[in-house]
Short mmCIF file of C-alpha atoms in Angstrom, two decimals:
data_model
loop_
_atom_site.label_atom_id
_atom_site.label_comp_id
_atom_site.label_asym_id
_atom_site.label_seq_id
_atom_site.Cartn_x
_atom_site.Cartn_y
_atom_site.Cartn_z
CA UNK A 1 -82.81 -119.58 24.96
CA UNK A 2 -81.96 -116.31 23.90
CA UNK A 3 -83.64 -115.03 20.97
CA UNK A 4 -83.56 -111.51 19.92
CA UNK A 5 -86.99 -110.56 19.13
CA UNK A 6 -87.57 -107.37 17.90
CA UNK A 7 -90.98 -105.68 17.72
CA UNK A 8 -92.88 -104.37 14.09
CA UNK A 9 -92.90 -100.66 15.20
CA UNK A 10 -88.73 -100.75 15.70
CA UNK A 11 -88.66 -102.66 12.79
CA UNK A 12 -90.55 -100.30 10.05
CA UNK A 13 -88.67 -97.04 12.02
CA UNK A 14 -85.33 -99.12 11.10
CA UNK A 15 -86.37 -99.65 7.67
CA UNK A 16 -87.99 -96.34 6.90
CA UNK A 17 -84.47 -94.86 8.39
CA UNK A 18 -82.65 -96.91 5.57
CA UNK A 19 -84.88 -96.36 2.86
CA UNK A 20 -84.64 -92.79 3.59
CA UNK A 21 -80.90 -92.46 3.71
CA UNK A 22 -80.76 -94.99 0.39
CA UNK A 23 -82.75 -91.87 -1.06
CA UNK A 24 -80.83 -88.99 0.26
CA UNK A 25 -77.44 -90.27 -0.33
CA UNK A 26 -77.07 -90.00 -4.21
CA UNK A 27 -78.58 -86.10 -3.68
CA UNK A 28 -75.11 -85.59 -1.50
CA UNK A 29 -73.14 -86.28 -4.02
CA UNK A 30 -73.50 -84.22 -7.20
CA UNK A 31 -71.26 -86.54 -9.92
CA UNK A 32 -73.74 -86.06 -12.77
CA UNK A 33 -71.84 -83.84 -14.95
CA UNK A 34 -74.70 -81.21 -15.30
CA UNK A 35 -74.70 -77.63 -14.19
CA UNK A 36 -76.96 -77.05 -11.21
CA UNK A 37 -79.41 -74.53 -12.91
CA UNK A 38 -81.56 -75.32 -16.16
CA UNK A 39 -80.76 -73.50 -19.21
CA UNK A 40 -82.11 -73.28 -22.72
CA UNK A 41 -78.80 -72.16 -24.76
CA UNK A 42 -75.35 -73.30 -23.05
CA UNK A 43 -74.34 -76.35 -22.48
CA UNK A 44 -72.18 -76.42 -19.36
CA UNK A 45 -70.63 -79.23 -17.50
CA UNK A 46 -70.16 -79.47 -13.64
CA UNK A 47 -66.34 -78.98 -14.07
CA UNK A 48 -66.72 -75.91 -15.95
CA UNK A 49 -69.56 -74.58 -13.18
CA UNK A 50 -66.77 -74.97 -10.69
CA UNK A 51 -64.01 -73.45 -12.52
CA UNK A 52 -66.52 -70.49 -13.09
CA UNK A 53 -67.19 -70.53 -9.23
CA UNK A 54 -63.46 -70.32 -8.79
CA UNK A 55 -63.32 -67.10 -11.25
CA UNK A 56 -66.24 -65.90 -9.65
CA UNK A 57 -64.48 -66.11 -6.29
CA UNK A 58 -61.22 -64.48 -7.57
CA UNK A 59 -62.92 -61.78 -8.93
CA UNK A 60 -65.18 -61.08 -5.77
CA UNK A 61 -63.30 -62.92 -2.68
CA UNK A 62 -64.65 -63.29 0.51
CA UNK A 63 -63.51 -61.27 3.38
CA UNK A 64 -65.91 -60.03 6.12
CA UNK A 65 -68.38 -59.63 3.15
CA UNK A 66 -69.57 -62.54 1.45
CA UNK A 67 -67.44 -63.34 -1.98
CA UNK A 68 -68.79 -64.46 -5.55
CA UNK A 69 -68.90 -68.18 -4.61
CA UNK A 70 -71.04 -67.78 -1.62
CA UNK A 71 -73.82 -65.23 -3.30
CA UNK A 72 -73.48 -67.74 -6.11
CA UNK A 73 -72.35 -65.54 -8.62
CA UNK A 74 -71.55 -67.84 -10.80
CA UNK A 75 -74.94 -69.36 -11.57
CA UNK A 76 -75.96 -65.33 -12.02
CA UNK A 77 -73.23 -65.27 -14.86
CA UNK A 78 -74.68 -68.49 -16.68
CA UNK A 79 -78.40 -67.39 -16.26
CA UNK A 80 -77.34 -63.72 -17.84
CA UNK A 81 -75.42 -65.30 -20.52
CA UNK A 82 -78.09 -67.99 -21.31
CA UNK A 83 -80.96 -65.41 -21.10
CA UNK A 84 -79.72 -61.96 -22.04
CA UNK A 85 -76.90 -62.49 -24.62
CA UNK A 86 -77.02 -62.77 -28.75
CA UNK A 87 -76.03 -66.51 -30.00
CA UNK A 88 -72.61 -64.91 -30.42
CA UNK A 89 -71.78 -64.03 -27.08
CA UNK A 90 -73.27 -67.27 -26.03
CA UNK A 91 -70.81 -69.31 -28.36
CA UNK A 92 -67.84 -67.00 -27.58
CA UNK A 93 -68.63 -67.53 -23.98
CA UNK A 94 -68.39 -71.36 -24.29
CA UNK A 95 -65.76 -71.49 -26.55
CA UNK A 96 -63.87 -68.67 -24.07
CA UNK A 97 -64.19 -71.25 -20.52
CA UNK A 98 -62.41 -74.17 -22.63
CA UNK A 99 -59.75 -71.64 -23.97
CA UNK A 100 -59.66 -69.85 -20.25
CA UNK A 101 -58.96 -73.29 -18.89
CA UNK A 102 -56.27 -74.33 -21.41
CA UNK A 103 -54.57 -70.91 -21.25
CA UNK A 104 -54.21 -70.99 -17.61
CA UNK A 105 -52.87 -74.14 -17.72
CA UNK A 106 -50.51 -73.14 -20.27
CA UNK A 107 -49.12 -69.74 -18.79
CA UNK A 108 -48.90 -70.96 -15.36
CA UNK A 109 -48.25 -74.62 -15.47
CA UNK A 110 -51.10 -75.53 -13.42
CA UNK A 111 -55.09 -75.44 -13.48
CA UNK A 112 -56.94 -72.39 -12.42
CA UNK A 113 -58.79 -74.36 -9.77
CA UNK A 114 -55.42 -75.53 -8.29
CA UNK A 115 -53.70 -72.18 -8.17
CA UNK A 116 -53.33 -70.06 -4.61
CA UNK A 117 -55.43 -66.76 -4.38
CA UNK A 118 -52.34 -64.80 -5.03
CA UNK A 119 -51.57 -66.52 -8.26
CA UNK A 120 -54.81 -66.47 -9.75
CA UNK A 121 -55.22 -62.89 -8.91
CA UNK A 122 -51.88 -62.04 -10.89
CA UNK A 123 -53.11 -64.33 -13.84
CA UNK A 124 -56.24 -62.62 -13.94
CA UNK A 125 -54.43 -59.26 -14.08
CA UNK A 126 -52.42 -60.60 -16.62
CA UNK A 127 -55.25 -61.66 -19.13
CA UNK A 128 -55.56 -58.04 -20.88
CA UNK A 129 -52.05 -57.35 -22.29
CA UNK A 130 -51.23 -61.20 -23.02
CA UNK A 131 -54.45 -63.28 -23.71
CA UNK A 132 -55.77 -64.23 -26.84
CA UNK A 133 -59.22 -62.36 -28.00
CA UNK A 134 -61.17 -65.62 -27.05
CA UNK A 135 -59.94 -65.57 -23.66
CA UNK A 136 -60.35 -61.74 -23.07
CA UNK A 137 -63.74 -61.75 -24.42
CA UNK A 138 -64.43 -64.53 -22.05
CA UNK A 139 -63.33 -63.24 -19.05
CA UNK A 140 -65.08 -59.32 -20.12
CA UNK A 141 -68.27 -61.43 -19.93
CA UNK A 142 -67.67 -62.90 -16.85
CA UNK A 143 -66.12 -59.88 -14.96
CA UNK A 144 -68.55 -57.62 -16.24
CA UNK A 145 -71.93 -60.08 -15.13
CA UNK A 146 -70.12 -60.77 -11.66
CA UNK A 147 -70.03 -57.18 -10.75
CA UNK A 148 -73.62 -56.93 -11.91
CA UNK A 149 -74.65 -59.95 -10.24
CA UNK A 150 -72.91 -58.60 -6.87
CA UNK A 151 -74.21 -55.02 -6.94
CA UNK A 152 -77.82 -56.36 -7.73
CA UNK A 153 -77.43 -59.00 -5.03
CA UNK A 154 -79.88 -59.34 -2.01
CA UNK A 155 -76.85 -59.01 0.55
CA UNK A 156 -75.70 -55.49 -1.12
CA UNK A 157 -79.27 -54.07 -1.86
CA UNK A 158 -80.46 -54.80 1.97
CA UNK A 159 -76.91 -54.88 4.30
CA UNK A 160 -74.60 -52.61 2.43
CA UNK A 161 -76.48 -49.87 0.60
CA UNK A 162 -78.55 -47.47 2.74
CA UNK A 163 -81.43 -46.06 1.23
CA UNK A 164 -82.33 -42.40 1.80
CA UNK A 165 -85.54 -40.77 -0.07
CA UNK A 166 -84.59 -38.28 -2.78
CA UNK A 167 -84.77 -34.87 -0.85
CA UNK A 168 -82.08 -36.72 1.58
CA UNK A 169 -81.66 -36.49 5.30
CA UNK A 170 -82.99 -33.48 7.39
CA UNK A 171 -80.16 -31.76 9.58
CA UNK A 172 -81.83 -28.98 11.35
CA UNK A 173 -78.20 -27.43 12.95
CA UNK A 174 -76.65 -26.94 9.14
CA UNK A 175 -75.34 -23.56 9.06
CA UNK A 176 -76.68 -20.96 6.36
CA UNK A 177 -74.64 -18.82 5.21
#
């Protein structure tokens, strides 16, 4: 008679693996529709956050240095607009992100997220001349905060900028006239 017998330790170990996997699986798929960070004044959806991440990546693309998405600059933009802008700018930002998405689809025939990098860049370069005020204001706020976030990021401040004290470096071989 062939009976499969399993000892208690093996059974408990397998049960813990299954329970742990069941607990971690929902965390792997973020389909909540909410933003990644907690905000007090803005109500942003997951799709809008992803659009903002692609916009930030287009403004500061990845190359041999990290890009906007890798440095999480879209979260910086959201937090700065949420904390540091007045309610009028916050409202313009929220209305602008919707208008930006609609304008991208209207102007190019496809969503901003579906465009390739060159088409995105050409679209962004045309915004100041062609787009309406709502889109221009949203893009100006986003671009300003993206550049601010990049210049103040840990990567730029520690790896790209070399700090020297005020008088500068001493060069004993400098010729005096």
